[in-house]
PDB file of C-alpha atoms in Angstrom:
ATOM      1  CA  MET A   1      -6.717  -9.535  -0.543  1.00 56.00           C
ATOM      2  CA  SER A   2      -7.054  -6.020   0.901  1.00 71.00           C
ATOM      3  CA  ARG A   3     -10.567  -4.661   1.541  1.00 82.00           C
ATOM      4  CA  VAL A   4      -9.348  -0.913   1.777  1.00 91.00           C
ATOM      5  CA  PRO A   5     -11.303   0.921  -0.699  1.00 91.00           C
ATOM      6  CA  LEU A   6      -9.408   2.736  -3.489  1.00 91.00           C
ATOM      7  CA  SER A   7     -11.240   5.893  -2.460  1.00 93.00           C
ATOM      8  CA  LEU A   8      -9.654   5.646   1.118  1.00 95.00           C
ATOM      9  CA  PHE A   9      -5.957   5.007  -0.444  1.00 95.00           C
ATOM     10  CA  LYS A  10      -6.289   8.129  -2.450  1.00 96.00           C
ATOM     11  CA  GLU A  11      -7.250  10.205   0.597  1.00 96.00           C
ATOM     12  CA  LEU A  12      -4.301   8.569   2.422  1.00 97.00           C
ATOM     13  CA  ILE A  13      -1.677  10.271  -0.066  1.00 97.00           C
ATOM     14  CA  SER A  14       1.247  11.622   2.217  1.00 97.00           C
ATOM     15  CA  ALA A  15      -0.183   9.595   5.092  1.00 97.00           C
ATOM     16  CA  LYS A  16       2.207   7.426   7.370  1.00 98.00           C
ATOM     17  CA  LEU A  17       1.105   3.780   7.624  1.00 98.00           C
ATOM     18  CA  GLN A  18       2.576   1.358  10.083  1.00 98.00           C
ATOM     19  CA  VAL A  19       4.144  -2.003   8.856  1.00 98.00           C
ATOM     20  CA  LEU A  20       3.651  -4.399  12.013  1.00 98.00           C
ATOM     21  CA  LEU A  21       6.932  -6.340  12.362  1.00 97.00           C
ATOM     22  CA  GLU A  22       7.922  -8.688  15.355  1.00 94.00           C
ATOM     23  CA  GLU A  23      10.700  -6.108  16.048  1.00 93.00           C
ATOM     24  CA  GLY A  24       8.300  -3.291  16.416  1.00 95.00           C
ATOM     25  CA  PRO A  25       6.393  -1.276  13.741  1.00 96.00           C
ATOM     26  CA  VAL A  26       8.063   0.513  10.879  1.00 96.00           C
ATOM     27  CA  GLN A  27       6.435   3.675   9.365  1.00 97.00           C
ATOM     28  CA  ILE A  28       6.275   4.063   5.539  1.00 97.00           C
ATOM     29  CA  GLU A  29       4.546   6.828   3.702  1.00 98.00           C
ATOM     30  CA  LEU A  30       1.789   6.400   0.987  1.00 98.00           C
ATOM     31  CA  ILE A  31       3.412   8.750  -1.753  1.00 98.00           C
ATOM     32  CA  ASP A  32       1.356   7.828  -4.790  1.00 98.00           C
ATOM     33  CA  VAL A  33      -1.728   6.052  -5.841  1.00 97.00           C
ATOM     34  CA  LYS A  34      -2.074   5.484  -9.730  1.00 97.00           C
ATOM     35  CA  VAL A  35      -5.224   4.206 -11.254  1.00 94.00           C
ATOM     36  CA  TYR A  36      -5.184   1.795 -14.662  1.00 95.00           C
ATOM     37  CA  GLN A  37      -8.047   1.206 -17.195  1.00 93.00           C
ATOM     38  CA  ALA A  38      -9.827  -1.947 -16.151  1.00 88.00           C
ATOM     39  CA  SER A  39     -12.803  -4.136 -17.414  1.00 89.00           C
ATOM     40  CA  PRO A  40     -16.294  -3.295 -16.162  1.00 90.00           C
ATOM     41  CA  GLY A  41     -16.448  -4.565 -12.565  1.00 89.00           C
ATOM     42  CA  TRP A  42     -12.836  -4.504 -12.039  1.00 91.00           C
ATOM     43  CA  GLU A  43     -10.440  -1.964 -10.812  1.00 93.00           C
ATOM     44  CA  ARG A  44      -6.544  -1.924 -11.196  1.00 94.00           C
ATOM     45  CA  PHE A  45      -4.308   0.446  -9.387  1.00 95.00           C
ATOM     46  CA  THR A  46      -0.843   0.543  -7.845  1.00 97.00           C
ATOM     47  CA  LEU A  47       0.185   2.040  -4.552  1.00 98.00           C
ATOM     48  CA  ARG A  48       3.712   3.607  -4.162  1.00 98.00           C
ATOM     49  CA  LEU A  49       5.232   3.985  -0.742  1.00 98.00           C
ATOM     50  CA  ARG A  50       8.563   5.230   0.808  1.00 98.00           C
ATOM     51  CA  GLY A  51      10.053   3.660   3.793  1.00 97.00           C
ATOM     52  CA  PRO A  52      13.179   4.645   5.894  1.00 96.00           C
ATOM     53  CA  LEU A  53      16.556   4.412   4.158  1.00 95.00           C
ATOM     54  CA  ASP A  54      18.054   2.382   7.353  1.00 92.00           C
ATOM     55  CA  PHE A  55      15.660  -0.616   7.078  1.00 90.00           C
ATOM     56  CA  LEU A  56      14.873  -2.549   3.877  1.00 96.00           C
ATOM     57  CA  LEU A  57      11.532  -4.460   3.684  1.00 97.00           C
ATOM     58  CA  PRO A  58      11.930  -7.462   1.695  1.00 97.00           C
ATOM     59  CA  GLN A  59       9.111  -8.891  -0.677  1.00 98.00           C
ATOM     60  CA  GLN A  60       6.337 -10.315   1.310  1.00 97.00           C
ATOM     61  CA  THR A  61       2.913  -9.846   2.751  1.00 97.00           C
ATOM     62  CA  TYR A  62       3.046  -7.470   5.785  1.00 97.00           C
ATOM     63  CA  MET A  63       0.223  -6.447   8.252  1.00 97.00           C
ATOM     64  CA  PHE A  64      -0.495  -2.748   7.830  1.00 97.00           C
ATOM     65  CA  ARG A  65      -2.252  -0.529  10.307  1.00 97.00           C
ATOM     66  CA  HIS A  66      -3.588   2.911   9.820  1.00 96.00           C
ATOM     67  CA  GLU A  67      -6.519   4.576  12.054  1.00 96.00           C
ATOM     68  CA  ARG A  68      -8.739   4.991   9.082  1.00 94.00           C
ATOM     69  CA  PHE A  69      -8.706   1.002   7.996  1.00 93.00           C
ATOM     70  CA  GLY A  70      -7.457  -0.819  10.963  1.00 94.00           C
ATOM     71  CA  GLU A  71      -4.981  -3.743  10.268  1.00 96.00           C
ATOM     72  CA  GLU A  72      -5.101  -5.103   6.759  1.00 95.00           C
ATOM     73  CA  PRO A  73      -2.415  -7.681   5.301  1.00 96.00           C
ATOM     74  CA  MET A  74      -1.032  -6.596   1.944  1.00 96.00           C
ATOM     75  CA  PHE A  75       1.522  -7.798  -0.452  1.00 97.00           C
ATOM     76  CA  MET A  76       4.732  -5.180  -0.879  1.00 98.00           C
ATOM     77  CA  VAL A  77       7.528  -5.269  -3.110  1.00 98.00           C
ATOM     78  CA  PRO A  78      10.780  -3.083  -2.854  1.00 98.00           C
ATOM     79  CA  VAL A  79      11.309  -1.387  -6.303  1.00 98.00           C
ATOM     80  CA  GLY A  80      14.157   0.942  -5.755  1.00 97.00           C
ATOM     81  CA  GLN A  81      15.929   3.433  -3.472  1.00 97.00           C
ATOM     82  CA  ARG A  82      16.388   7.388  -3.346  1.00 95.00           C
ATOM     83  CA  PRO A  83      18.289   9.466  -0.852  1.00 96.00           C
ATOM     84  CA  ASP A  84      15.280   9.886   1.276  1.00 95.00           C
ATOM     85  CA  GLY A  85      14.405   6.242   1.604  1.00 96.00           C
ATOM     86  CA  TYR A  86      13.458   2.646   0.047  1.00 98.00           C
ATOM     87  CA  LEU A  87      10.701   2.704  -2.574  1.00 98.00           C
ATOM     88  CA  TYR A  88       7.883   0.101  -2.418  1.00 98.00           C
ATOM     89  CA  GLU A  89       5.039  -0.852  -4.477  1.00 98.00           C
ATOM     90  CA  MET A  90       1.625  -2.531  -4.149  1.00 97.00           C
ATOM     91  CA  VAL A  91      -0.523  -3.877  -7.166  1.00 95.00           C
ATOM     92  CA  PHE A  92      -4.204  -4.485  -6.905  1.00 93.00           C
ATOM     93  CA  GLN A  93      -6.258  -6.116  -9.462  1.00 91.00           C
ATOM     94  CA  ARG A  94      -9.595  -6.925  -7.896  1.00 90.00           C
ATOM     95  CA  THR A  95     -13.479  -6.945  -8.433  1.00 90.00           C
ATOM     96  CA  THR A  96     -15.192  -3.827  -7.354  1.00 85.00           C
ATOM     97  CA  GLU A  97     -17.279  -5.935  -5.137  1.00 74.00           C
ATOM     98  CA  VAL A  98     -14.358  -6.279  -2.919  1.00 55.00           C
ATOM     99  CA  ASN A  99     -15.337  -2.412  -1.851  1.00 52.00           C
ATOM    100  CA  GLY A 100     -18.983  -2.266  -2.678  1.00 50.00           C
ATOM    101  CA  GLY A 101     -18.132  -0.903  -5.936  1.00 49.00           C
ATOM    102  CA  GLU A 102     -16.539   2.247  -4.277  1.00 49.00           C
ATOM    103  CA  ASN A 103     -13.693   3.855  -6.448  1.00 49.00           C
TER     104      ASN A 103
END
């Protein structure tokens, strides 16, 4: 489970993240963070990302890297395609203790 705080994901909208693959890193862009209502002590949110059109990343856990959070494994699913790239989504439902209660 990712330890990256929700607040940091919000700051990284429009940032490029690296997906670390054996073939070399692939850059994808964090394009949206959507927060959902959750029970006290929990947070629910999704990340929407856009990757290159010439390279589809299948559903699985990938190691992501960004200078603000280092390397972090996260599960990502392809959800669509647009003229400017493939769309991906990550879904989080976790206790707020994961990130010290920080939103």
